[in-house]
Coordinates of C-alpha atoms and ligand atoms in Angstrom, one line a residue:
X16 CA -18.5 -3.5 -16.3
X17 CA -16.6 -3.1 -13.2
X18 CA -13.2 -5.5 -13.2
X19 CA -13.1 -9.3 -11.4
X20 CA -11.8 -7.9 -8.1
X21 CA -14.3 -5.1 -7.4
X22 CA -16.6 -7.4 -8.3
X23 CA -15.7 -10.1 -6.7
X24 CA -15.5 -8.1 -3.7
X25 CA -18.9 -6.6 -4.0
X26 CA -20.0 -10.4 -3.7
X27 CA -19.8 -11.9 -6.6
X28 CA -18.6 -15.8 -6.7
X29 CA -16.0 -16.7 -9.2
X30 CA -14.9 -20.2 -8.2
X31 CA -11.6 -18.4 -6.8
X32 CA -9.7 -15.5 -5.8
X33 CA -8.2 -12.4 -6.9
X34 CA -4.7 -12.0 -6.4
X35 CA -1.9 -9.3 -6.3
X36 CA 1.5 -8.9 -4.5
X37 CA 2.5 -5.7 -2.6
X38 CA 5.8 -4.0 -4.5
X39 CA 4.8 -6.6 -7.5
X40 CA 6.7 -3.6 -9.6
X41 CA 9.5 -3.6 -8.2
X42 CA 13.5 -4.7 -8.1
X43 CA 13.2 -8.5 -8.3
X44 CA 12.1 -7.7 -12.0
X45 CA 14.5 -7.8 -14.1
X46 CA 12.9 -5.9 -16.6
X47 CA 12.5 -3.4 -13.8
X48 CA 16.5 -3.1 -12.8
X49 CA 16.9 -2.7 -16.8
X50 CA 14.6 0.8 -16.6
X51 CA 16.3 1.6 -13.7
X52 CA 19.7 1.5 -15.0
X53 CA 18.7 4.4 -17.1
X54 CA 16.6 6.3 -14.6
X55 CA 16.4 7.9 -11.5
X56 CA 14.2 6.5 -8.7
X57 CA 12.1 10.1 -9.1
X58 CA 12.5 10.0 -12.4
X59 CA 11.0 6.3 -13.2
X60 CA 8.3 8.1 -10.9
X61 CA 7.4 11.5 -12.6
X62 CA 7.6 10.1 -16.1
X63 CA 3.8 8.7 -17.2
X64 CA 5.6 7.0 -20.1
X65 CA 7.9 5.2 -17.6
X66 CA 5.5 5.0 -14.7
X67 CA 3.0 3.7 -16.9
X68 CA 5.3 1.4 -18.2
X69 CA 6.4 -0.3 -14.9
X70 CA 3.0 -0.8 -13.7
X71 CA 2.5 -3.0 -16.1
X72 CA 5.3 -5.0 -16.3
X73 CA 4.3 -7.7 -13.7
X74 CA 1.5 -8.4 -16.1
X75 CA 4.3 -9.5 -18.8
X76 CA 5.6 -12.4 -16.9
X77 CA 3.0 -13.0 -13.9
X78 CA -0.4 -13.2 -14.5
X79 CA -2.1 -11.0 -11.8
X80 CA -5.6 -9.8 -11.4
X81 CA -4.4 -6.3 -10.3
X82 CA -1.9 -3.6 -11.4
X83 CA -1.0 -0.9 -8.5
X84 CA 0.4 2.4 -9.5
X85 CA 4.2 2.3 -9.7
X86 CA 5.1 5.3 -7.1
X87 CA 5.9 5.5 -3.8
X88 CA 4.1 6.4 -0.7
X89 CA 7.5 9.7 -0.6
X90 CA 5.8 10.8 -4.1
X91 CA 3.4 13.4 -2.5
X92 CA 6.1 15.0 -0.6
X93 CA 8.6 15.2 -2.7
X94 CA 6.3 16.8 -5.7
X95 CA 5.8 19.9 -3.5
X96 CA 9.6 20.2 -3.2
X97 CA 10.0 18.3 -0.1
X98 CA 14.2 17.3 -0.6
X99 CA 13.8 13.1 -0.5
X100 CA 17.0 11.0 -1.8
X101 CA 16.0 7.0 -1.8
X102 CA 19.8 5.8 -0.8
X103 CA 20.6 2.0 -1.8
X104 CA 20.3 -0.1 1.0
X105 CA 19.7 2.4 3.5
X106 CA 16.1 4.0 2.3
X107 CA 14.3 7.0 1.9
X108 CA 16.6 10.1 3.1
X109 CA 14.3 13.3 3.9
X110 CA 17.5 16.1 3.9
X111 CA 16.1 18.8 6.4
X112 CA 14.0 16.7 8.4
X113 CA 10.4 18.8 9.1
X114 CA 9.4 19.1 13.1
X115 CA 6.8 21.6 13.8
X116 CA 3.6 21.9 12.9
X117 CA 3.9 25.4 10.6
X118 CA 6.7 23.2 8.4
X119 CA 3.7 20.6 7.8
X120 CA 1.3 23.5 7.1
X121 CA 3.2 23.4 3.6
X122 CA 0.3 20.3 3.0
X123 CA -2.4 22.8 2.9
X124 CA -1.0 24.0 -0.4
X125 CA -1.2 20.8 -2.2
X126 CA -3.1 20.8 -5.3
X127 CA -3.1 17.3 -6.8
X128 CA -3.4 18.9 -10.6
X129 CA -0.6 21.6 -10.3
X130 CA 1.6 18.5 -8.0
X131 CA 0.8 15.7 -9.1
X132 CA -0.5 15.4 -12.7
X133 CA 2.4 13.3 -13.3
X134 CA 0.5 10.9 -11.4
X135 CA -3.1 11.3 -13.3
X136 CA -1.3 11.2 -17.0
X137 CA 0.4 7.8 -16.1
X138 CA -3.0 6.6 -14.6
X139 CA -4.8 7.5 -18.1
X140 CA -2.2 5.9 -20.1
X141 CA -2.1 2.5 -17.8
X142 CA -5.7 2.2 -18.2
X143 CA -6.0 2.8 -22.0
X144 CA -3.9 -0.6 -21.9
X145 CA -4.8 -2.5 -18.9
X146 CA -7.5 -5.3 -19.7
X147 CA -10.7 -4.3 -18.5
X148 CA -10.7 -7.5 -16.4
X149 CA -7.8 -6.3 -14.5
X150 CA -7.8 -3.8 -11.6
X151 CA -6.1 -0.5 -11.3
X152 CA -5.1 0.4 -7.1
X153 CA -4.2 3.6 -6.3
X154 CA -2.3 4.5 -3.5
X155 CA -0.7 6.6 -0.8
X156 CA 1.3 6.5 2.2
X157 CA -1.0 7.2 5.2
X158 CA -0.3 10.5 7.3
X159 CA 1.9 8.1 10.3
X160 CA 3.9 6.6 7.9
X161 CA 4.4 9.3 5.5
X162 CA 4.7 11.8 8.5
X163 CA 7.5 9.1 10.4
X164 CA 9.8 9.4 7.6
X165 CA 9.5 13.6 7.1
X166 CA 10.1 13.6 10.4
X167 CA 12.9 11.5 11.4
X168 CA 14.3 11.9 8.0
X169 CA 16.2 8.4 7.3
X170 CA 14.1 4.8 8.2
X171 CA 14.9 4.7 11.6
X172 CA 14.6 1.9 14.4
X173 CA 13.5 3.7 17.4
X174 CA 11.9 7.0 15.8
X175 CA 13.1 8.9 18.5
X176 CA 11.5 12.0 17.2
X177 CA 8.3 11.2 15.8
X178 CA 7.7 9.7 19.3
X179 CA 9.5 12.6 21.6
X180 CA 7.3 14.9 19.3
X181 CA 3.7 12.8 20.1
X182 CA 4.6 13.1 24.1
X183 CA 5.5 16.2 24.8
X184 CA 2.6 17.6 22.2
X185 CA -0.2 15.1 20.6
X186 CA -2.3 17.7 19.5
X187 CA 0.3 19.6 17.9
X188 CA 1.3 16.2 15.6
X189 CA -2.1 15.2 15.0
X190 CA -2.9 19.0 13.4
X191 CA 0.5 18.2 11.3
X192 CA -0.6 15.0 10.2
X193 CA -4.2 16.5 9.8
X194 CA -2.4 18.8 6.8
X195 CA -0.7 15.7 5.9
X196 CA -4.0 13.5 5.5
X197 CA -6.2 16.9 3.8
X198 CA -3.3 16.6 0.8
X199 CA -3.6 13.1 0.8
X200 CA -7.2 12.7 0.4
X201 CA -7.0 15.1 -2.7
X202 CA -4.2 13.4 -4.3
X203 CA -6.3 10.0 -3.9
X204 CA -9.6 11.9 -4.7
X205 CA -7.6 13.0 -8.2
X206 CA -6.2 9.2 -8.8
X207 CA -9.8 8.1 -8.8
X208 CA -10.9 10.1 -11.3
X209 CA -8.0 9.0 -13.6
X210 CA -9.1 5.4 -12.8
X211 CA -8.2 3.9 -10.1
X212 CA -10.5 1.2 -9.5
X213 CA -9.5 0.8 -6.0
X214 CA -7.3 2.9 -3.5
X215 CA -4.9 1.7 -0.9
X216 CA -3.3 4.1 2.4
X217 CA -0.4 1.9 3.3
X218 CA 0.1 2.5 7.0
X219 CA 3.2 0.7 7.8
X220 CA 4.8 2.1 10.7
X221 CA 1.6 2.2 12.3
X222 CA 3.0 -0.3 14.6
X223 CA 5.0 2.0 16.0
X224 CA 1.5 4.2 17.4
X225 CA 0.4 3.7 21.0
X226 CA -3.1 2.5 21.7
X227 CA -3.6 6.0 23.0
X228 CA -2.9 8.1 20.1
X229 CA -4.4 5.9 17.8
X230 CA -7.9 6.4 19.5
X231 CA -7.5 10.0 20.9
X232 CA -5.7 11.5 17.6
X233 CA -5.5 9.0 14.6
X234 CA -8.3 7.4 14.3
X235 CA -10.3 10.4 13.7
X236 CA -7.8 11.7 10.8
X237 CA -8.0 8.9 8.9
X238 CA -11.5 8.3 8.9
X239 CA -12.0 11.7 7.1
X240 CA -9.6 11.0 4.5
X241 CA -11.6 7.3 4.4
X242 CA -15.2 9.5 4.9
X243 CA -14.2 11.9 2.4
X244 CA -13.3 9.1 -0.2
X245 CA -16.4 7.4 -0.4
X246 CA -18.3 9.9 -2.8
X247 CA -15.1 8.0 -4.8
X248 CA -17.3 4.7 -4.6
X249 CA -14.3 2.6 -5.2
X250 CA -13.2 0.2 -2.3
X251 CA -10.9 1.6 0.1
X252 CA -8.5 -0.6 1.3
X253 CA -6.2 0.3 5.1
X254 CA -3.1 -1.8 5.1
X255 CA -0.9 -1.8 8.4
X256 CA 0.9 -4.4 9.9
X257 CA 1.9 -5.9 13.3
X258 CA -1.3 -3.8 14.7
X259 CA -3.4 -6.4 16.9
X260 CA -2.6 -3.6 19.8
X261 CA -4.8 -1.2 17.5
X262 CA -7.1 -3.9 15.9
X263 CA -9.6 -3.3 19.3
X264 CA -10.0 0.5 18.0
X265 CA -10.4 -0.9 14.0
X266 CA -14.7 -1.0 14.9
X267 CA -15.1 2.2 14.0
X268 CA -12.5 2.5 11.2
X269 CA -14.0 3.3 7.5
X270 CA -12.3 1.2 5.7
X271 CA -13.8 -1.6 3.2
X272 CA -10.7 -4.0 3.3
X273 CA -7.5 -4.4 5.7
X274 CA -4.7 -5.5 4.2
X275 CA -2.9 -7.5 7.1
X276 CA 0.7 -9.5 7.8
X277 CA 1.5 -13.0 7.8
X278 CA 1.6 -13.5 11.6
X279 CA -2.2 -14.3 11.8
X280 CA -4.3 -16.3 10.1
X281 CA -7.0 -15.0 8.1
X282 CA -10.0 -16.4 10.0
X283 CA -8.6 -15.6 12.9
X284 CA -8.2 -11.8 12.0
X285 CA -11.8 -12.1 10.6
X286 CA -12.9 -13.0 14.2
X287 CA -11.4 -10.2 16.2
X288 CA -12.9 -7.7 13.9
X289 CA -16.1 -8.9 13.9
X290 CA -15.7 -9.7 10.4
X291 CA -16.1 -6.0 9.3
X292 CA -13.8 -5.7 6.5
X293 CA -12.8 -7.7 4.0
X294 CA -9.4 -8.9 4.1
X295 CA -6.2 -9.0 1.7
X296 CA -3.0 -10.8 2.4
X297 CA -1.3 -12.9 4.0
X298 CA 1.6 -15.2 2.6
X299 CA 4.5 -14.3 4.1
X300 CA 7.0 -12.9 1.5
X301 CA 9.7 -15.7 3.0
X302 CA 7.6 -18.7 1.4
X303 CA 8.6 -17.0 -2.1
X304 CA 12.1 -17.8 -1.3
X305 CA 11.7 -21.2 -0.7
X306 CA 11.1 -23.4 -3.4
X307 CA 7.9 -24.6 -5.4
X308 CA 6.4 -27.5 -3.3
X309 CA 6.4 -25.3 0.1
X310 CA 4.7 -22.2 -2.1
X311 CA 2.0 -24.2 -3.5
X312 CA 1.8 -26.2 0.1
X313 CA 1.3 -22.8 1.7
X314 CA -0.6 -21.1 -0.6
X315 CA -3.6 -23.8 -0.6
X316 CA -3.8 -23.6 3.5
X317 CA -4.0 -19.8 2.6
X318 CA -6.6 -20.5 -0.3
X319 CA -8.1 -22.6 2.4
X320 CA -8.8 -20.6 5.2
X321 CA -9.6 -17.4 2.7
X322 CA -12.6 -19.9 1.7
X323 CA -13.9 -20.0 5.6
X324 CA -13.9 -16.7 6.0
X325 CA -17.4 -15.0 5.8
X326 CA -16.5 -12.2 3.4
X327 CA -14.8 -11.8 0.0
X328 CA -11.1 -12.0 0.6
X329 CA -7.8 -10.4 -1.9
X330 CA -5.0 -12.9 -1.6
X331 CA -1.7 -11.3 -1.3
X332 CA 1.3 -11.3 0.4
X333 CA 1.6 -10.1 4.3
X334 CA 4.3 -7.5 3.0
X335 CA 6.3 -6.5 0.1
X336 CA 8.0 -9.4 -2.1
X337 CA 11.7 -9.2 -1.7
X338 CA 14.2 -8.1 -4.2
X339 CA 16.2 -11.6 -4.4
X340 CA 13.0 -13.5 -5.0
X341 CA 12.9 -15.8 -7.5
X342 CA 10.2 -14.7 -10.4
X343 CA 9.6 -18.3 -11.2
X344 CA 8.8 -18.5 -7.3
X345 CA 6.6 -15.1 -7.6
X346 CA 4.6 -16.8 -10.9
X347 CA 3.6 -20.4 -8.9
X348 CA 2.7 -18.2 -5.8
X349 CA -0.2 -16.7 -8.4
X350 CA -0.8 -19.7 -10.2
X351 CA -1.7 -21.5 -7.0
X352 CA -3.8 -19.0 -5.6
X353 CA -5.8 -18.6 -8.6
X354 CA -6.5 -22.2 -8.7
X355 CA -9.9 -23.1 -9.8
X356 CA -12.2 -24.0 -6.5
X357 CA -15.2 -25.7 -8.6
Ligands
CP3_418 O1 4.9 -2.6 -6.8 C1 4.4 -1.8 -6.0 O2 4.0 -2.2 -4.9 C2 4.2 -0.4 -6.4 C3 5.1 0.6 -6.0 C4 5.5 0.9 -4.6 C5 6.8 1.3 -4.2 N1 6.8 1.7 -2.9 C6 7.9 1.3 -5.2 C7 9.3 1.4 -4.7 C8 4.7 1.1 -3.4 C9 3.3 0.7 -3.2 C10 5.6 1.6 -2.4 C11 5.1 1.9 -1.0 C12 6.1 2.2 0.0 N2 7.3 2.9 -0.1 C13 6.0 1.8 1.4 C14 4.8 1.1 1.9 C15 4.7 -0.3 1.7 C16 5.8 -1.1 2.4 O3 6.6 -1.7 1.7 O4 5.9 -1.1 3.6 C17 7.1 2.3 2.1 C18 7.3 2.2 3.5 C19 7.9 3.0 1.1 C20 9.2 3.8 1.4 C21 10.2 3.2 0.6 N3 10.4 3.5 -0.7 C22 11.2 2.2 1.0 C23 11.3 1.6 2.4 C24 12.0 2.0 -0.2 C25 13.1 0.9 -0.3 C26 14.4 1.4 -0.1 C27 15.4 0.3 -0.4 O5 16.5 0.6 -0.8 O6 15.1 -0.9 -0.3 C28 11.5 2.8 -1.2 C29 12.0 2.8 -2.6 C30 11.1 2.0 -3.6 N4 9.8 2.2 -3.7 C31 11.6 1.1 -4.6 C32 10.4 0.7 -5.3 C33 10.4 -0.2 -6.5 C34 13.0 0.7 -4.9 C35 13.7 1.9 -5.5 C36 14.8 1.5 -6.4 O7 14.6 1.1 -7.6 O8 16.0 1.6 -6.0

């Protein structure tokens, strides 16, 4: 039997919702800053054991409905040698930054088993222990995001390069990214055969893209990761945020859920796009550092409005949870939201 939220999702009515938080695994954890005193970032990463490990530890203190893969959206890259250094407080750090197309053709080369099988081990073992009502979510960075950091090669503001390359030559980045996106649907392809229930392309700096590329060049690349995924038959889940420019040119996009910010509301979201997609989010992160009577305040008007909508929604946050957030706050964000609706 499938777990609550795929089912859920496929229609199912459970008197509430699923819920999960983006970077649940992550520094505001204390059991997490423990590990990481003894690890490496990469290392916490390539390890199944300690991979495996942090996935699960949300479920110790916070009871969620799903588990996503401890990794990061740089984990593709850097397992085919790609030099990435995550700095404190500044980010991901790419050393020789990569700016023509042959340096992305590297991509063509991935082989998810020979890369990657860090990722499938840690999978196996995460499920062997993960209660069968809970979900599993894969992931990956989509080509934009992935490609915006190899490019400019530190988190960067303006992203002077990525966008100096898309001018002066848009077919030259979309047959990058294109390499980008082939590796990425393989290495998502191989994380739902170890067990990934559902799989998520986080898109972040998608904001960034102009109308124009997005329909001319994007668009088309990730469909065929999205098309390519479905003989997968797990959901498929498109997060971005601060896209309504792009949400116009989301009719055609073959995804089965957007995960979406906090700066619209559900329904409203649901009514410019057509109410094609399921949709997960959208408490913004902020209310988790406030205190309990605005989380549970805010979370109902979010449980409320997720009930008007016409199609099974995820409850989530509208971005990642931030690392000087309270877990008490984190754990009556989820009790709320899982409140009982009959
Ligand atoms: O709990 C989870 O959501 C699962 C793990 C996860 C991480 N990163 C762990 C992580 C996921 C899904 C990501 C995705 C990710 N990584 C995104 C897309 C989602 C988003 O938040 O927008 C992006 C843009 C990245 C790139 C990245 N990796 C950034 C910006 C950082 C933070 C750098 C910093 O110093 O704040 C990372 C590092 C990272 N990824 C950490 C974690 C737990 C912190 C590393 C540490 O322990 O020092």
């Amino acid at each position: 039997m499938k777990p609550f939220l795929i089912r859920h999702l496929s229609g199912e009515n459970f008197g509430r919702f699923p819920v999960w938080m983006m970077r649940q695994a992550g520094r505001y954890l204390p059991e997490y800053q423990a590990i990481r005193r003894n690890h490496s970032f990469w290392e916490m990463v390539t390890r199944p054991e300690v991979a495996s490990e942090v996935s699960l530890l949300p479920l110790k203190t916070i009871e969620v409905d799903a588990v996503i893969f401890f990794s990061d959206i740089l984990t593709l890259p850097y397992s085919m040698g790609v030099s990435i250094e995550l700095k404190e407080s500044v980010g991901p750090v790419v050393h020789t930054p990569m700016r023509s197309a042959s340096e992305f053709a590297l991509f063509r080369e991935f082989d998810a088993e020979k890369h990657t099988g860090f990722v499938g081990e840690a999978q196996r073992k995460i499920i062997s222990q993960l209660d069968p009502e809970k979900t599993l979510i894969g992931f990956a960075g989509a080509p934009w995001t992935v490609g915006a950091y190899l490019i400019e090669g530190q988190s960067s503001r303006s992203f002077d390069n990525l966008k100096q390359w898309m001018w002066r030559d848009p077919a030259g980045l979309a047959g990058a990214l294109s390499d980008l996106g082939r590796a990425t649907t393989q290495y998502l392809k191989a994380q739902a055969k170890s067990g990934a229930h559902a799989l998520q392309l986080f898109d972040t700096w998608a904001c960034e893209m102009p109308t124009r590329f997005f329909k001319d060049y994007y668009l088309p690349i990730l469909n065929n990761i999205l098309n390519e995924l479905r003989d997968c038959r797990v959901p498929l889940i498109y997060f971005s945020k601060q896209t309504s420019h792009l949400i116009p040119y989301f009719d055609t996009l073959q995804a089965d859920v957007l995960g979406v910010d906090s700066l619209s509301t559900l329904e409203s979201l649901e009514a410019q796009t057509k109410a094609k997609f399921s949709l997960q989010g959208n408490l913004d992160p902020h209310i988790l550092l406030t205190d309990e009577p605005t989380i549970r305040r805010e979370t109902r008007e979010l449980v409320a409005g997720a009930r008007r909508l016409k199609r099974p929604a995820i409850l989530n946050l509208g971005h990642g949870i931030f690392k000087n957030t309270p877990v008490a706050h984190a754990r009556t964000f989820i009790e709320e939201a899982r409140q009982l609706w009959i």
